[in-house]
Amino acid sequence: MSHFQIAGATHEFINHDDSVMNDKFDYLVFIGRFQPFHLAHMQTILIALKQSKNVILALGSAQNERNIKNPFTAEERQQMILSNFSPADQQRIKFVNVIDVYNDEKWQQLVKSLVAEIIQPTDRIGLIGHFKDDSSYYLKFFPEWEMVELDSLQGSMSATPMREAFYRGEIIETAFPLGTSEFLHKFKQNPIYLQLQNKFLSQDKSNLS
């Protein structure tokens, strides 16, 4: 057994080794910005690890800039996410960094090309996600990948109110696994946090200079 913690409580989860795993897929792709990484994100990955040998997290908005919508860099998000998983599961989580491309067809091709750099042509690929609202339309862009559609997890969690609370100085502990909570507490000590907080209070959506 390995452990992860939520709001101070310790929870157990089973390491997803080959003896218990349903190897329906070689890779399941999970697309998101993870700004920040919350419990519904973690539940999705845990489900994916039960159905697939590996998981590819496609980190959206991965360009090297910060603003109140995208406060954390791709590298910081990778660190935040991996801190919530056992060493064995960390080895099975891969990342691709997807910059914003304001054209659906070009964005679709970018995601496919980045994933193709990791997989082998004969690998079984799937896409995991939840049609939360109209913003989830991108899940239909990959018909060649079998869709693993999830029901709403954790009450249709949205990262937006979590970010807004964070800028007001609050960390909603019940929304995050321990690794994310620790990351956010540490990030509040970073001078960048104050810059982002000032941007939020003035509703300035421009990038940090």
Coordinates of C-alpha atoms in Angstrom, one line a residue:
M1 CA 0.0 0.0 0.0
S2 CA 1.0 3.6 -0.6
H3 CA -0.6 6.7 1.0
F4 CA -1.8 10.1 0.1
Q5 CA -3.2 12.7 2.4
I6 CA -6.3 14.9 2.1
A7 CA -7.0 17.7 4.5
G8 CA -4.7 16.1 7.1
A9 CA -6.2 12.6 6.9
T10 CA -4.2 9.7 5.5
H11 CA -5.8 7.6 2.8
E12 CA -4.5 4.4 1.2
F13 CA -4.4 3.5 -2.4
I14 CA -3.0 0.4 -4.1
N15 CA 0.1 0.6 -6.2
H16 CA -1.1 -0.3 -9.7
D17 CA 1.4 -3.0 -10.5
D18 CA 1.1 -5.5 -13.3
S19 CA -0.5 -8.1 -11.0
V20 CA -3.6 -6.0 -10.3
M21 CA -3.7 -3.8 -13.4
N22 CA -6.2 -4.2 -16.3
D23 CA -3.9 -3.5 -19.2
K24 CA -6.6 -2.4 -21.6
F25 CA -4.4 0.5 -22.8
D26 CA -0.7 1.1 -23.1
Y27 CA -1.3 4.8 -22.6
L28 CA -4.2 6.9 -21.5
V29 CA -4.0 10.6 -22.3
F30 CA -5.4 13.1 -19.9
I31 CA -5.6 16.7 -21.1
G32 CA -5.7 19.6 -18.6
R33 CA -4.1 22.8 -17.3
F34 CA -4.1 21.6 -13.7
Q35 CA -3.9 25.2 -12.4
P36 CA -3.8 23.9 -9.7
F37 CA -3.9 20.1 -9.4
H38 CA -7.0 19.1 -7.3
L39 CA -8.7 16.0 -6.1
A40 CA -10.8 15.3 -9.2
H41 CA -7.6 15.5 -11.3
M42 CA -6.0 13.0 -8.9
Q43 CA -9.0 10.6 -9.0
T44 CA -8.9 10.7 -12.8
I45 CA -5.3 9.7 -12.8
L46 CA -5.8 6.9 -10.3
I47 CA -8.6 5.5 -12.4
A48 CA -6.4 5.8 -15.5
L49 CA -3.6 3.9 -13.8
K50 CA -6.0 1.0 -13.1
Q51 CA -6.8 0.7 -16.8
S52 CA -3.5 1.6 -18.5
K53 CA 0.2 0.8 -18.2
N54 CA 1.0 4.5 -18.4
V55 CA -0.7 7.9 -18.3
I56 CA 0.3 10.9 -20.5
L57 CA -0.7 14.2 -19.0
A58 CA -0.9 16.9 -21.7
L59 CA -0.3 20.1 -19.8
G60 CA -2.2 22.9 -21.5
S61 CA -1.1 26.6 -21.6
A62 CA 2.5 25.4 -21.3
Q63 CA 4.1 28.6 -22.7
N64 CA 6.6 30.2 -20.5
E65 CA 4.5 33.0 -19.0
R66 CA 2.4 33.6 -15.9
N67 CA -0.9 35.4 -15.5
I68 CA -3.8 35.0 -13.1
K69 CA -5.4 32.3 -15.2
N70 CA -2.1 30.4 -15.5
P71 CA 0.0 31.1 -12.4
F72 CA 2.2 28.0 -12.5
T73 CA 4.7 27.0 -15.1
A74 CA 4.7 23.6 -16.8
E75 CA 7.7 22.5 -14.7
E76 CA 6.0 23.6 -11.5
R77 CA 2.8 21.7 -12.4
Q78 CA 4.8 18.6 -13.1
Q79 CA 6.4 18.9 -9.7
M80 CA 3.1 19.6 -8.0
I81 CA 1.4 16.6 -9.6
L82 CA 4.1 14.0 -9.1
S83 CA 4.4 15.0 -5.4
N84 CA 1.0 13.3 -4.8
F85 CA 2.0 9.8 -6.2
S86 CA 4.1 6.9 -5.1
P87 CA 7.5 6.5 -6.7
A88 CA 6.2 3.5 -8.6
D89 CA 3.3 5.5 -10.1
Q90 CA 5.5 8.5 -10.8
Q91 CA 7.4 6.3 -13.2
R92 CA 4.2 5.6 -15.2
I93 CA 3.1 9.2 -15.5
K94 CA 4.5 11.0 -18.6
F95 CA 4.2 14.7 -19.5
V96 CA 3.9 16.6 -22.8
N97 CA 3.7 20.4 -22.7
V98 CA 1.1 21.9 -25.0
I99 CA 1.3 25.6 -25.7
D100 CA -1.8 27.6 -26.5
V101 CA -2.6 27.5 -30.2
Y102 CA -5.7 29.5 -31.1
N103 CA -6.8 27.2 -33.8
D104 CA -8.6 23.9 -33.0
E105 CA -7.0 22.0 -35.9
K106 CA -3.5 23.1 -35.2
W107 CA -3.9 22.5 -31.5
Q108 CA -5.3 19.0 -32.2
Q109 CA -2.3 18.2 -34.4
L110 CA 0.1 19.6 -31.8
V111 CA -1.3 17.3 -29.1
K112 CA -1.1 14.3 -31.4
S113 CA 2.5 15.0 -32.5
L114 CA 3.6 15.4 -28.9
V115 CA 2.0 12.2 -27.8
A116 CA 3.5 10.4 -30.9
E117 CA 7.0 11.3 -29.5
I118 CA 6.3 9.1 -26.5
I119 CA 4.3 6.2 -27.8
Q120 CA 5.0 3.3 -30.2
P121 CA 2.9 2.9 -33.4
T122 CA 1.5 -0.4 -32.1
D123 CA 0.5 1.0 -28.6
R124 CA -3.1 1.0 -27.5
I125 CA -4.0 4.6 -26.8
G126 CA -7.0 6.0 -25.1
L127 CA -8.3 9.4 -23.9
I128 CA -9.7 9.9 -20.4
G129 CA -11.8 12.8 -19.3
H130 CA -15.2 14.1 -18.3
F131 CA -17.5 16.3 -20.4
K132 CA -17.8 18.9 -17.7
D133 CA -19.3 21.8 -19.8
D134 CA -18.8 23.4 -23.2
S135 CA -15.1 23.9 -22.5
S136 CA -14.7 20.1 -22.8
Y137 CA -15.5 20.1 -26.5
Y138 CA -11.8 19.3 -27.3
L139 CA -12.4 15.7 -26.1
K140 CA -14.1 15.1 -29.4
F141 CA -11.0 16.0 -31.4
F142 CA -9.4 12.5 -31.1
P143 CA -11.8 9.9 -32.5
E144 CA -8.9 7.5 -33.2
W145 CA -8.3 7.3 -29.4
E146 CA -10.9 5.3 -27.5
M147 CA -12.7 7.5 -25.0
V148 CA -12.9 6.6 -21.3
E149 CA -15.6 9.0 -20.2
L150 CA -15.9 9.6 -16.5
D151 CA -18.9 10.6 -14.5
S152 CA -18.5 13.8 -12.5
L153 CA -15.8 13.5 -9.9
Q154 CA -15.8 15.4 -6.6
G155 CA -18.9 17.4 -7.5
S156 CA -17.6 18.8 -10.8
M157 CA -14.6 20.5 -9.3
S158 CA -13.4 23.6 -11.0
A159 CA -9.9 25.1 -10.5
T160 CA -11.1 28.6 -11.1
P161 CA -12.7 29.3 -7.6
M162 CA -9.7 27.5 -6.1
R163 CA -7.3 30.0 -7.8
E164 CA -9.5 32.9 -6.8
A165 CA -9.4 31.8 -3.2
F166 CA -5.7 31.3 -3.4
Y167 CA -5.2 34.9 -4.5
R168 CA -7.3 36.0 -1.6
G169 CA -4.9 34.2 0.7
E170 CA -6.9 31.1 1.3
I171 CA -6.0 27.5 0.4
I172 CA -9.0 25.2 0.3
E173 CA -7.4 22.3 1.9
T174 CA -10.3 19.9 1.3
A175 CA -10.0 20.4 -2.4
F176 CA -6.4 19.3 -2.7
P177 CA -4.2 16.2 -2.1
L178 CA -1.4 16.9 0.4
G179 CA 1.4 17.4 -2.3
T180 CA -0.6 20.2 -3.9
S181 CA -1.5 21.8 -0.6
E182 CA 2.2 21.8 0.4
F183 CA 3.2 23.3 -3.0
L184 CA 0.6 26.1 -2.6
H185 CA 1.8 27.0 0.9
K186 CA 5.3 27.2 -0.3
F187 CA 4.4 29.2 -3.4
K188 CA 2.7 31.8 -1.2
Q189 CA 6.2 32.7 0.2
N190 CA 7.4 33.4 -3.4
P191 CA 7.5 37.1 -4.4
I192 CA 5.7 36.0 -7.6
Y193 CA 2.6 35.2 -5.5
L194 CA 2.3 38.8 -4.5
Q195 CA 2.6 39.9 -8.1
L196 CA -0.2 37.5 -9.1
Q197 CA -2.3 38.6 -6.2
N198 CA -2.0 42.2 -7.2
K199 CA -3.0 41.3 -10.7
F200 CA -6.0 39.5 -9.4
L201 CA -7.1 42.3 -7.2
S202 CA -7.0 44.8 -10.1
Q203 CA -8.4 42.2 -12.5
D204 CA -5.4 42.6 -14.7
K205 CA -5.2 39.6 -17.0
S206 CA -1.9 40.5 -18.6
N207 CA 1.2 38.4 -18.2
L208 CA 3.7 39.1 -15.5
S209 CA 6.6 41.2 -16.9

